[in-house]
Coordinates of C-alpha atoms in Angstrom, one line a residue:
Chain W
M23 CA 105.4 120.5 12.2
S24 CA 103.5 117.3 11.4
R25 CA 105.4 114.1 11.7
V26 CA 106.9 113.0 8.4
E27 CA 107.5 109.3 8.0
G28 CA 110.5 107.9 6.2
L29 CA 113.5 109.5 4.7
Q30 CA 113.7 112.7 2.7
V31 CA 116.9 113.7 1.0
V32 CA 117.8 116.8 -0.9
L33 CA 121.5 117.4 -1.6
R34 CA 123.2 120.1 -3.6
Q35 CA 126.8 121.1 -4.2
V36 CA 128.9 122.2 -7.1
G37 CA 132.1 120.4 -6.2
P38 CA 134.4 118.6 -5.5
I39 CA 131.8 115.9 -6.2
P40 CA 128.8 117.5 -8.0
L41 CA 125.5 116.7 -6.3
D42 CA 122.0 117.6 -7.4
A43 CA 119.9 114.9 -5.9
A44 CA 116.4 114.7 -4.4
F45 CA 114.5 111.6 -3.4
D46 CA 112.5 110.1 -0.5
C47 CA 112.0 106.6 0.8
A48 CA 109.0 105.4 2.8
P49 CA 109.3 103.1 5.9
G50 CA 109.7 99.5 4.8
E51 CA 110.5 100.6 1.2
V52 CA 113.7 99.5 -0.6
L53 CA 115.0 102.3 -2.8
A54 CA 117.9 101.6 -5.1
L55 CA 120.2 104.3 -6.2
V56 CA 121.6 103.2 -9.6
G57 CA 124.1 104.7 -11.8
P58 CA 127.6 104.2 -13.2
S59 CA 130.7 104.4 -11.0
G60 CA 131.4 108.0 -10.1
S61 CA 127.8 109.1 -10.2
G62 CA 127.9 110.1 -6.6
K63 CA 125.9 107.2 -5.1
S64 CA 128.3 106.5 -2.3
T65 CA 128.7 110.2 -1.5
I66 CA 124.9 110.5 -1.2
L67 CA 124.9 107.5 1.2
R68 CA 127.6 109.0 3.3
S69 CA 125.8 112.3 3.4
I70 CA 122.8 110.5 4.9
A71 CA 125.0 108.6 7.4
G72 CA 126.8 111.8 8.3
T73 CA 130.4 110.8 7.4
Y74 CA 130.3 113.3 4.5
A75 CA 129.3 116.9 4.7
P76 CA 127.6 118.2 1.5
A77 CA 127.5 121.9 0.8
A78 CA 123.8 122.3 0.9
G79 CA 120.6 120.4 1.2
R80 CA 118.5 118.7 3.8
V81 CA 118.2 115.2 5.2
T82 CA 115.3 114.2 7.5
V83 CA 114.4 110.9 8.9
G84 CA 111.1 110.2 10.5
G85 CA 110.6 114.0 11.0
E86 CA 114.0 114.4 12.7
T87 CA 116.4 116.7 10.8
W88 CA 119.9 115.3 10.5
F89 CA 121.3 117.9 8.1
D90 CA 120.1 121.3 7.0
G91 CA 122.5 123.4 5.0
D92 CA 120.4 126.5 5.4
R93 CA 120.4 126.4 9.2
G94 CA 124.0 125.1 9.4
L95 CA 122.7 122.1 11.2
R96 CA 124.7 118.8 11.0
V97 CA 124.1 116.1 13.5
A98 CA 127.3 114.1 14.1
A99 CA 127.5 110.7 12.5
H100 CA 127.6 108.8 15.7
R101 CA 124.4 110.5 16.9
R102 CA 122.4 109.5 13.7
R103 CA 120.7 106.1 14.1
V104 CA 121.8 104.6 10.8
G105 CA 122.8 101.1 9.9
L106 CA 125.4 101.2 7.1
V107 CA 126.6 98.1 5.3
F108 CA 129.9 99.0 3.6
Q109 CA 131.0 97.7 0.2
S110 CA 134.1 96.3 2.0
Y111 CA 132.0 95.4 5.0
A112 CA 134.5 97.4 7.2
L113 CA 134.2 94.9 10.1
F114 CA 136.4 95.5 13.1
P115 CA 139.2 93.0 12.4
H116 CA 140.2 92.7 16.0
M117 CA 136.8 91.7 17.2
T118 CA 134.8 88.5 17.0
A119 CA 131.6 88.4 14.9
L120 CA 129.7 88.6 18.2
A121 CA 131.7 91.6 19.4
N122 CA 131.3 93.3 16.0
V123 CA 127.6 93.2 16.3
A124 CA 127.6 94.1 20.1
A125 CA 129.8 97.1 19.3
A126 CA 126.9 98.8 17.7
M127 CA 124.6 98.5 20.7
G128 CA 125.9 101.4 22.7
E129 CA 126.1 101.3 26.5
A130 CA 123.6 98.5 27.3
P131 CA 124.8 95.9 29.8
A132 CA 127.3 93.4 28.3
V133 CA 125.1 90.4 29.0
E134 CA 122.1 92.0 27.3
R135 CA 124.2 93.0 24.3
A136 CA 125.7 89.6 23.8
E137 CA 122.2 88.1 23.9
R138 CA 120.8 90.4 21.3
A139 CA 123.9 90.1 19.1
R140 CA 123.5 86.3 19.2
A141 CA 119.9 86.6 18.1
L142 CA 120.9 88.9 15.2
L143 CA 123.6 86.6 14.1
A144 CA 121.1 83.8 14.2
L145 CA 118.7 85.9 12.0
V146 CA 121.4 86.1 9.4
H147 CA 122.1 82.4 9.7
L148 CA 125.5 82.6 11.4
E149 CA 124.8 80.4 14.5
G150 CA 128.0 78.8 15.7
L151 CA 130.3 81.3 14.1
E152 CA 130.0 83.9 16.9
Q153 CA 133.6 83.6 18.1
R154 CA 135.2 83.8 14.7
R155 CA 137.1 86.9 13.7
P156 CA 136.4 88.5 10.3
A157 CA 139.6 87.0 8.8
E158 CA 138.3 83.6 9.6
L159 CA 135.0 84.1 7.8
S160 CA 134.2 83.9 4.1
G161 CA 133.1 86.9 2.1
G162 CA 129.4 86.0 2.3
Q163 CA 129.7 85.4 6.0
Q164 CA 131.4 88.7 6.6
Q165 CA 128.6 90.4 4.6
R166 CA 126.0 88.8 7.0
V167 CA 128.0 90.0 10.0
A168 CA 127.9 93.5 8.5
V169 CA 124.1 93.3 8.0
A170 CA 123.6 92.1 11.6
R171 CA 125.9 94.9 12.9
A172 CA 123.9 97.5 10.8
L173 CA 120.6 96.2 12.3
A174 CA 122.0 96.1 15.8
R175 CA 121.6 99.8 16.3
E176 CA 117.9 99.5 15.6
P177 CA 118.5 102.0 12.8
R178 CA 115.9 104.5 11.6
V179 CA 117.3 104.0 8.1
L180 CA 119.3 101.2 6.7
L181 CA 121.9 102.0 4.0
L182 CA 123.5 99.3 1.8
D183 CA 126.6 100.4 -0.2
E184 CA 127.2 97.9 -3.1
P185 CA 126.8 95.1 -0.5
F186 CA 127.0 92.3 -3.0
S187 CA 129.9 93.4 -5.2
A188 CA 132.6 91.6 -3.3
V189 CA 131.2 88.1 -3.2
D190 CA 131.1 85.4 -5.9
R191 CA 128.0 84.9 -8.1
A192 CA 126.6 81.9 -6.3
T193 CA 126.9 83.5 -2.9
R194 CA 125.4 86.7 -4.3
Q195 CA 122.3 84.8 -5.5
R196 CA 121.9 83.3 -2.0
L197 CA 122.3 86.6 -0.3
Y198 CA 119.7 88.2 -2.6
R199 CA 117.2 85.7 -1.4
E200 CA 118.1 86.2 2.2
I201 CA 117.9 90.0 1.9
A202 CA 114.5 89.7 0.2
E203 CA 113.4 87.5 3.0
L204 CA 114.9 89.7 5.7
R205 CA 113.4 93.0 4.4
R206 CA 109.9 91.8 4.9
G207 CA 110.5 92.1 8.6
L208 CA 112.1 95.6 8.4
E209 CA 110.1 98.7 9.1
M210 CA 112.7 101.4 8.3
P211 CA 113.5 102.9 4.9
V212 CA 116.2 100.9 3.1
V213 CA 118.5 102.6 0.6
L214 CA 120.6 100.3 -1.6
V215 CA 123.4 101.7 -3.8
T216 CA 124.3 99.6 -6.7
H217 CA 125.8 99.9 -10.2
D218 CA 124.1 96.6 -11.2
L219 CA 120.7 97.3 -12.7
D220 CA 119.5 93.7 -12.5
E221 CA 120.3 93.7 -8.8
A222 CA 118.3 96.9 -8.3
V223 CA 115.3 95.6 -10.3
M224 CA 115.3 92.4 -8.3
L225 CA 115.6 93.9 -4.8
A226 CA 114.1 97.4 -5.0
D227 CA 110.6 98.7 -4.9
R228 CA 111.7 101.9 -6.5
L229 CA 114.8 103.0 -8.5
V230 CA 116.5 106.4 -8.5
V231 CA 118.7 106.8 -11.6
L232 CA 121.7 108.9 -10.9
Y233 CA 124.2 110.4 -13.3
R234 CA 127.0 112.7 -12.1
G235 CA 125.3 113.3 -8.8
R236 CA 122.0 114.3 -10.5
T237 CA 118.8 112.3 -10.0
L238 CA 117.4 111.8 -13.5
Q239 CA 114.4 109.7 -12.8
S240 CA 112.7 107.8 -10.0
G241 CA 110.0 105.2 -10.4
T242 CA 109.3 101.5 -10.1
P243 CA 111.8 99.2 -11.8
Q244 CA 109.1 98.6 -14.4
E245 CA 108.6 102.3 -15.1
V246 CA 112.3 103.1 -15.3
T247 CA 113.3 100.2 -17.5
T248 CA 110.4 100.5 -20.0
R249 CA 109.4 104.2 -19.8
P250 CA 112.7 106.1 -19.2
A251 CA 112.2 109.9 -18.8
S252 CA 115.0 110.7 -21.2
A253 CA 117.4 109.3 -23.7
E254 CA 120.1 109.6 -21.0
V255 CA 118.1 107.4 -18.6
A256 CA 117.4 104.9 -21.5
R257 CA 121.1 104.6 -22.1
L258 CA 121.9 104.2 -18.4
V259 CA 119.3 101.4 -18.0
D260 CA 120.8 99.7 -21.0
L261 CA 117.9 100.2 -23.5
R262 CA 119.7 99.9 -26.8
N263 CA 116.8 100.3 -29.2
L264 CA 116.9 104.1 -29.0
F265 CA 115.9 106.0 -32.2
D266 CA 114.8 109.4 -33.4
A267 CA 111.5 110.0 -35.3
E268 CA 109.0 112.6 -36.3
V269 CA 105.4 112.7 -35.2
A270 CA 103.4 112.1 -38.3
A271 CA 99.9 112.2 -36.8
R272 CA 98.1 111.8 -33.6
D273 CA 94.7 110.2 -32.9
P274 CA 92.8 112.7 -30.8
A275 CA 90.4 109.9 -29.7
D276 CA 92.8 107.5 -27.9
G277 CA 96.0 109.6 -28.0
R278 CA 97.8 107.1 -30.2
L279 CA 100.8 108.5 -32.1
L280 CA 101.9 107.7 -35.6
L281 CA 105.6 108.1 -35.9
D282 CA 107.7 108.5 -39.1
W283 CA 110.9 106.5 -38.4
A284 CA 113.2 107.2 -41.3
G285 CA 110.3 106.7 -43.7
L286 CA 108.6 103.8 -42.0
R287 CA 105.3 104.5 -40.2
L288 CA 105.0 103.2 -36.6
E289 CA 102.0 103.2 -34.3
A290 CA 102.9 104.1 -30.7
R291 CA 101.0 104.3 -27.5
A292 CA 101.4 107.8 -26.3
G293 CA 102.5 107.8 -22.6
P294 CA 102.2 110.8 -20.3
E295 CA 105.5 112.1 -21.7
G296 CA 104.4 111.7 -25.4
A297 CA 101.0 113.3 -24.7
T298 CA 102.2 116.8 -25.6
A299 CA 103.8 115.7 -28.9
A300 CA 102.2 117.3 -31.9
P301 CA 102.5 116.4 -35.6
G302 CA 105.8 117.7 -37.0
D303 CA 107.7 117.4 -33.6
R304 CA 111.0 115.6 -33.4
V305 CA 110.9 112.9 -30.7
T306 CA 113.2 110.1 -29.4
W307 CA 111.6 106.7 -28.9
V308 CA 112.7 103.5 -27.3
V309 CA 111.5 99.9 -27.4
P310 CA 112.7 97.4 -24.8
D311 CA 114.0 94.1 -26.3
G312 CA 111.0 92.3 -24.9
F313 CA 108.6 94.2 -27.2
V314 CA 110.5 93.3 -30.3
V315 CA 108.7 90.1 -31.5
L316 CA 110.2 87.8 -34.2
H317 CA 108.0 86.7 -37.0
R318 CA 108.5 83.0 -36.7
R319 CA 108.3 80.9 -39.9
D320 CA 107.4 77.9 -37.8
R321 CA 104.6 79.6 -35.9
P322 CA 103.1 82.7 -37.5
S323 CA 100.9 84.8 -35.1
R324 CA 98.3 87.6 -35.4
G325 CA 100.7 90.1 -33.7
E326 CA 102.6 90.3 -37.0
H327 CA 100.3 93.0 -38.2
E328 CA 101.6 95.3 -35.5
N329 CA 104.4 97.6 -36.7
P330 CA 106.1 95.0 -38.9
V331 CA 109.8 95.8 -39.8
A332 CA 111.5 93.7 -42.5
G333 CA 115.2 93.5 -42.7
R334 CA 118.3 91.3 -42.6
I335 CA 120.0 89.7 -39.6
G336 CA 123.1 91.7 -38.8
M337 CA 124.7 89.8 -35.9
L338 CA 123.9 86.7 -33.9
L339 CA 125.6 86.3 -30.6
P340 CA 124.7 83.2 -28.5
I341 CA 125.1 83.8 -24.8
G342 CA 124.0 80.7 -22.9
Q343 CA 120.7 79.5 -24.2
T344 CA 119.8 83.0 -25.5
A345 CA 120.5 84.3 -29.0
H346 CA 121.2 88.1 -29.1
L347 CA 120.4 89.4 -32.5
T348 CA 120.4 92.6 -34.5
L349 CA 118.1 93.3 -37.4
L350 CA 119.2 95.8 -40.1
P351 CA 115.8 97.2 -41.3
D352 CA 115.5 97.3 -45.1
H353 CA 114.3 101.0 -45.0
A354 CA 117.3 102.2 -42.9
P355 CA 119.9 99.5 -42.3
E356 CA 122.0 101.8 -40.0
Q357 CA 119.2 101.8 -37.4
R358 CA 120.0 98.5 -35.8
L359 CA 117.2 96.9 -33.8
H360 CA 118.3 94.7 -30.9
F361 CA 116.3 91.7 -29.8
S362 CA 116.7 88.3 -28.4
V363 CA 115.1 84.9 -28.7
P364 CA 115.8 81.5 -27.2
L365 CA 118.7 79.8 -29.1
H366 CA 116.5 76.9 -30.3
V367 CA 114.1 79.4 -31.9
A368 CA 116.9 81.1 -33.7
R369 CA 118.1 77.7 -35.0
R370 CA 114.6 76.5 -36.0
N371 CA 114.0 79.7 -38.0
G372 CA 117.3 79.5 -39.7
L373 CA 118.5 82.9 -38.3
E374 CA 122.0 83.8 -39.2
P375 CA 123.8 86.9 -40.4
G376 CA 122.6 88.1 -43.8
V377 CA 119.3 86.1 -43.7
A378 CA 116.1 88.0 -44.3
A379 CA 113.8 88.3 -41.2
A380 CA 111.0 90.4 -39.9
V381 CA 109.9 91.5 -36.5
S382 CA 107.0 93.4 -35.0
L383 CA 107.4 96.3 -32.7
L384 CA 104.5 96.1 -30.2
A385 CA 102.8 99.5 -30.0
E386 CA 102.4 99.2 -26.2
G387 CA 106.1 98.9 -25.8
I388 CA 107.1 101.9 -27.9
H389 CA 107.8 104.7 -25.5
V390 CA 108.1 108.3 -26.8
M391 CA 110.4 110.8 -25.1
P392 CA 111.4 114.4 -25.7
S393 CA 114.0 114.6 -28.5
R394 CA 117.6 114.0 -27.4
G395 CA 118.4 116.8 -29.9
E396 CA 121.2 115.5 -32.1
Chain B
M9 CA 180.0 98.4 36.0
D10 CA 178.3 101.7 36.6
W11 CA 174.9 100.6 38.1
T12 CA 173.9 104.2 38.9
A13 CA 174.3 105.2 35.2
L14 CA 172.3 102.1 34.1
E15 CA 169.5 102.9 36.6
L16 CA 169.5 106.5 35.4
S17 CA 169.3 105.5 31.7
L18 CA 166.5 103.1 32.4
R19 CA 164.6 105.7 34.4
L20 CA 165.1 108.3 31.7
A21 CA 163.9 105.9 29.0
A22 CA 160.9 104.9 31.0
F23 CA 159.8 108.5 31.7
T24 CA 160.4 109.4 28.1
V25 CA 158.2 106.6 26.9
V26 CA 155.5 107.5 29.3
L27 CA 155.5 111.1 28.2
L28 CA 155.7 110.3 24.5
L29 CA 152.7 107.9 24.6
P30 CA 150.0 110.5 24.7
I31 CA 152.1 113.1 22.7
G32 CA 152.8 110.5 20.0
I33 CA 149.1 109.3 19.8
A34 CA 147.8 112.9 19.5
L35 CA 150.4 114.0 16.9
G36 CA 150.5 110.7 15.0
R37 CA 146.7 110.6 14.8
L38 CA 146.5 114.3 13.8
L39 CA 149.0 113.8 11.0
A40 CA 147.4 110.6 9.8
Y41 CA 143.8 111.9 9.6
R42 CA 143.8 115.6 9.2
D43 CA 144.8 117.9 6.4
F44 CA 145.7 121.4 7.5
R45 CA 147.9 124.3 6.4
G46 CA 151.4 123.8 7.5
K47 CA 151.1 120.0 7.8
G48 CA 154.3 119.6 5.8
L49 CA 156.2 121.9 8.2
V50 CA 155.0 120.0 11.2
E51 CA 156.1 116.7 9.7
A52 CA 159.4 118.2 8.8
L53 CA 159.9 119.5 12.4
V54 CA 159.0 116.1 13.8
A55 CA 161.5 114.4 11.5
L56 CA 164.3 117.0 12.1
P57 CA 166.1 115.1 14.9
L58 CA 166.7 112.2 12.4
V59 CA 168.9 114.3 10.1
L60 CA 170.4 117.0 12.4
P61 CA 173.7 116.2 14.0
P62 CA 173.1 115.5 17.8
T63 CA 175.6 118.2 18.7
V64 CA 173.8 120.8 16.7
F65 CA 170.4 119.7 18.1
G66 CA 171.9 119.6 21.6
Y67 CA 173.3 123.1 21.1
Y68 CA 170.0 124.6 20.3
L69 CA 168.3 122.8 23.2
L70 CA 171.0 124.1 25.5
V71 CA 170.3 127.6 24.3
A72 CA 166.5 127.1 24.6
F73 CA 166.8 125.6 28.1
G74 CA 169.5 127.8 29.4
A75 CA 169.2 130.2 32.4
A76 CA 169.1 133.2 29.9
S77 CA 166.2 131.7 27.9
P78 CA 162.5 132.5 28.7
L79 CA 161.8 128.7 29.1
G80 CA 164.8 128.3 31.4
Q81 CA 163.8 131.3 33.5
L82 CA 160.2 130.1 33.7
W83 CA 161.3 126.6 34.9
Q84 CA 163.7 128.1 37.4
Q85 CA 160.9 130.2 38.9
A86 CA 158.4 127.4 39.0
T87 CA 160.7 124.7 40.4
G88 CA 163.6 126.5 41.9
R89 CA 166.0 124.3 39.8
P90 CA 167.7 125.0 36.5
L91 CA 166.6 123.1 33.4
V92 CA 170.1 122.5 31.9
F93 CA 172.4 119.9 33.5
T94 CA 169.4 118.3 35.4
F95 CA 167.4 115.1 35.0
E96 CA 164.3 117.1 34.1
G97 CA 166.1 119.0 31.3
L98 CA 167.5 115.8 30.0
L99 CA 164.0 114.3 30.0
F100 CA 162.6 117.3 28.0
A101 CA 165.5 116.9 25.5
S102 CA 164.9 113.2 25.3
V103 CA 161.2 113.6 24.6
I104 CA 162.0 116.1 21.8
F105 CA 164.8 114.1 20.1
N106 CA 162.6 111.0 20.2
L107 CA 159.7 112.6 18.5
P108 CA 160.3 111.1 15.1
F109 CA 160.8 107.6 16.6
A110 CA 157.5 107.9 18.4
V111 CA 155.3 109.9 16.0
Q112 CA 156.2 108.2 12.7
P113 CA 155.4 104.6 13.6
M114 CA 152.2 105.7 15.4
Q115 CA 151.2 107.8 12.3
R116 CA 151.7 104.7 10.1
G117 CA 149.7 102.7 12.5
F118 CA 146.8 105.0 12.3
E119 CA 147.1 105.4 8.6
A120 CA 146.9 101.6 8.2
I121 CA 143.3 101.6 9.5
A122 CA 140.9 101.6 6.6
P123 CA 138.8 104.8 6.4
E124 CA 135.7 102.7 6.2
V125 CA 136.5 101.0 9.5
R126 CA 136.6 104.4 11.2
E127 CA 133.4 105.4 9.5
A128 CA 131.9 102.1 10.6
A129 CA 132.8 103.0 14.2
A130 CA 130.9 106.3 13.9
C131 CA 127.9 104.5 12.2
C132 CA 127.9 102.1 15.1
G133 CA 127.2 105.0 17.3
M134 CA 130.6 105.3 18.9
A135 CA 131.6 108.9 19.9
P136 CA 135.1 109.9 18.8
W137 CA 136.8 109.0 22.1
R138 CA 135.0 105.7 22.3
A139 CA 136.0 104.9 18.7
L140 CA 139.6 105.8 19.6
L141 CA 139.7 103.4 22.6
R142 CA 137.7 100.5 21.1
V143 CA 138.8 100.6 17.4
E144 CA 141.7 102.9 16.6
L145 CA 144.1 102.1 19.4
P146 CA 143.7 98.3 19.3
L147 CA 144.2 98.4 15.5
A148 CA 147.1 100.9 15.6
W149 CA 148.7 99.0 18.6
P150 CA 151.5 97.4 16.6
G151 CA 152.6 100.8 15.4
I152 CA 152.3 102.3 18.9
L153 CA 154.3 99.5 20.5
T154 CA 157.0 99.8 17.8
A155 CA 157.2 103.5 18.6
L156 CA 157.6 103.0 22.3
V157 CA 160.3 100.3 21.9
L158 CA 162.2 102.4 19.4
S159 CA 162.1 105.5 21.7
F160 CA 163.1 103.4 24.7
A161 CA 166.1 101.8 22.9
H162 CA 167.1 105.1 21.3
T163 CA 167.0 106.9 24.7
L164 CA 169.4 104.3 26.1
G165 CA 171.8 104.8 23.3
E166 CA 171.7 108.6 22.8
F167 CA 175.1 110.2 23.4
G168 CA 175.6 113.6 21.8
I169 CA 172.5 115.5 22.9
V170 CA 172.8 114.0 26.4
L171 CA 176.3 115.3 26.8
M172 CA 175.4 118.7 25.4
V173 CA 172.2 119.3 27.5
G174 CA 173.0 117.2 30.6
G175 CA 176.8 117.2 30.9
S176 CA 178.0 114.1 32.9
I177 CA 176.8 114.5 36.4
P178 CA 176.7 111.1 38.2
G179 CA 173.2 110.2 39.4
E180 CA 171.7 113.2 37.6
T181 CA 172.6 113.2 34.0
K182 CA 175.3 110.6 33.5
T183 CA 173.7 107.9 31.4
I184 CA 175.1 104.5 30.5
A185 CA 176.2 105.6 27.1
I186 CA 178.2 108.4 28.6
A187 CA 179.5 106.1 31.3
I188 CA 180.8 103.7 28.6
Y189 CA 182.6 106.6 26.9
D190 CA 184.0 107.7 30.3
R191 CA 185.3 104.2 31.0
V192 CA 187.0 103.9 27.6
Q193 CA 188.7 107.3 28.2
A194 CA 190.0 105.9 31.5
F195 CA 191.3 102.7 29.8
D196 CA 188.8 100.6 31.9
D197 CA 188.2 98.2 29.1
L198 CA 186.5 95.6 31.2
A199 CA 183.8 97.9 32.6
A200 CA 183.2 99.4 29.1
A201 CA 182.9 95.9 27.6
Q202 CA 180.4 94.8 30.3
M203 CA 178.2 97.8 29.9
S204 CA 178.3 97.6 26.2
T205 CA 177.3 94.0 26.2
L206 CA 174.5 94.7 28.6
L207 CA 173.2 97.6 26.4
L208 CA 173.5 95.4 23.3
A209 CA 171.5 92.6 25.1
I210 CA 168.7 94.9 26.3
S211 CA 168.3 96.5 22.9
L212 CA 168.3 93.2 21.0
V213 CA 165.8 91.5 23.4
T214 CA 163.3 94.4 23.3
I215 CA 163.4 94.8 19.5
A216 CA 163.1 91.0 19.0
L217 CA 160.2 90.8 21.3
T218 CA 158.5 93.7 19.5
F219 CA 158.9 92.0 16.1
A220 CA 157.6 88.8 17.4
F221 CA 154.6 90.5 19.0
S222 CA 153.8 92.5 15.8
R223 CA 153.8 89.4 13.7
R224 CA 151.4 87.7 16.1
V225 CA 149.0 90.7 16.0
G226 CA 149.4 90.8 12.2
R227 CA 148.3 87.2 11.9
R228 CA 145.4 87.7 14.3
L229 CA 144.1 90.6 12.3
G230 CA 144.6 88.8 9.0

């Protein structure tokens, strides 16, 4: 068998926690498993680490098989070279930071372990705190000890289970930067579990969207957040502009689609998923907020010819310096379009509930999917 | 003051604690971490000495250890001595009636360790025995210590079962609790008072030391 690099995971079971997941992760790649709570993310991570035994499937790391349901093979957790950063960090409370890190270094001589543990703690910016116990460290510092401990084993795969959920926002932002910096030096596959889509987009090279233990889509953050594979994924990645339409026509030359959206004609770029759509087919389409462009009274632009939609402002919700708006289109007011503009733009254009406004839906942002079948 | 009885009681308590340490760790850990058929029954059996009258418990042990029982005969063949009315028989009885005092605090001690911490030990490459020595025992230590102190103090004070299984043979099975009863029966109030005071002092000091120690450990682990 040829040497396979990276991590390959296939997991299947009916219960108690349903799993139907398949993904892989290349060396040096950061893969984020995203999905709501209860979607099986942590169970998948534990199946890789070996502290959970799924019913069927296969886990291989760098060509080495750790789990194979068919062959009844299951390597014990302590024999798998993994680094796992727990959500609660799970540091050993009776050991100092240094001892926590050294505890993951096996049977090497004590002096050598202490030296390497010191170097790892320095890597995560914890010089001077080696002799503190976990209870004497802040949440952010505990998280760094946990990262250092996970790396201490020179793991063949690094697993991070919601590692940022227990720290405050400011600390989290700092830790994001540090992890992003740290990962450049890592050569093993890194799997990050998170329910926070923004976090996943920021840190990961690829996302795997999970729902009830099932992998719905995997792709780059850009792909998943702008070209979801299904309406289900669109909802999970918080794309709110999700509508149904009928294919009115299709341009055989460039593959562009003409959609009939409750009577309004829209031009859409047909992606790979929309390529099979034929006139008369029901489809579901989505447009991310960023592709909904306001027609500004103060600054008209040429883009306004593209899929113009006229309507009235339904709701205006200022959050920070951003105004979150809905537009109730004149042709179908129940089909609310969500978009956002800087707050000053909303003010300058006199946007408020009930006022007439128009937007353009950029054709390149309209993504056509199979019908969600309502 | 019956120094022989005191020495015997301390010896019995010490041996009991030494035997209960591995038994309690094994049983407490099993009950804390494993789910198996009949777990409820095992827990009930362990707790039984708490609710059963000592005389009833002692009676059954007497029957089980007696010369007519398979256990009694086996012991007689192996050692040449009977099991009832001997120090060894008393020690066996002591281990059994102290099971709840040893197993339950140890079980709580193991249960108090977060499951993630035990998972972390495995993910740090520690084999199960290594995780037990380096992570589980240090963290369950307050529970284990409580268990040992309770068993020790309880052995010093046990009366009914000792009388049933051991009788009152000086130097062999006459413990200090029985000696006190003996002195009271003989209207030797001074000796009874002295021994009672001593027993009270020993019990109080050991339990106070345990509480102080547990608190210190608790603070350290935060």
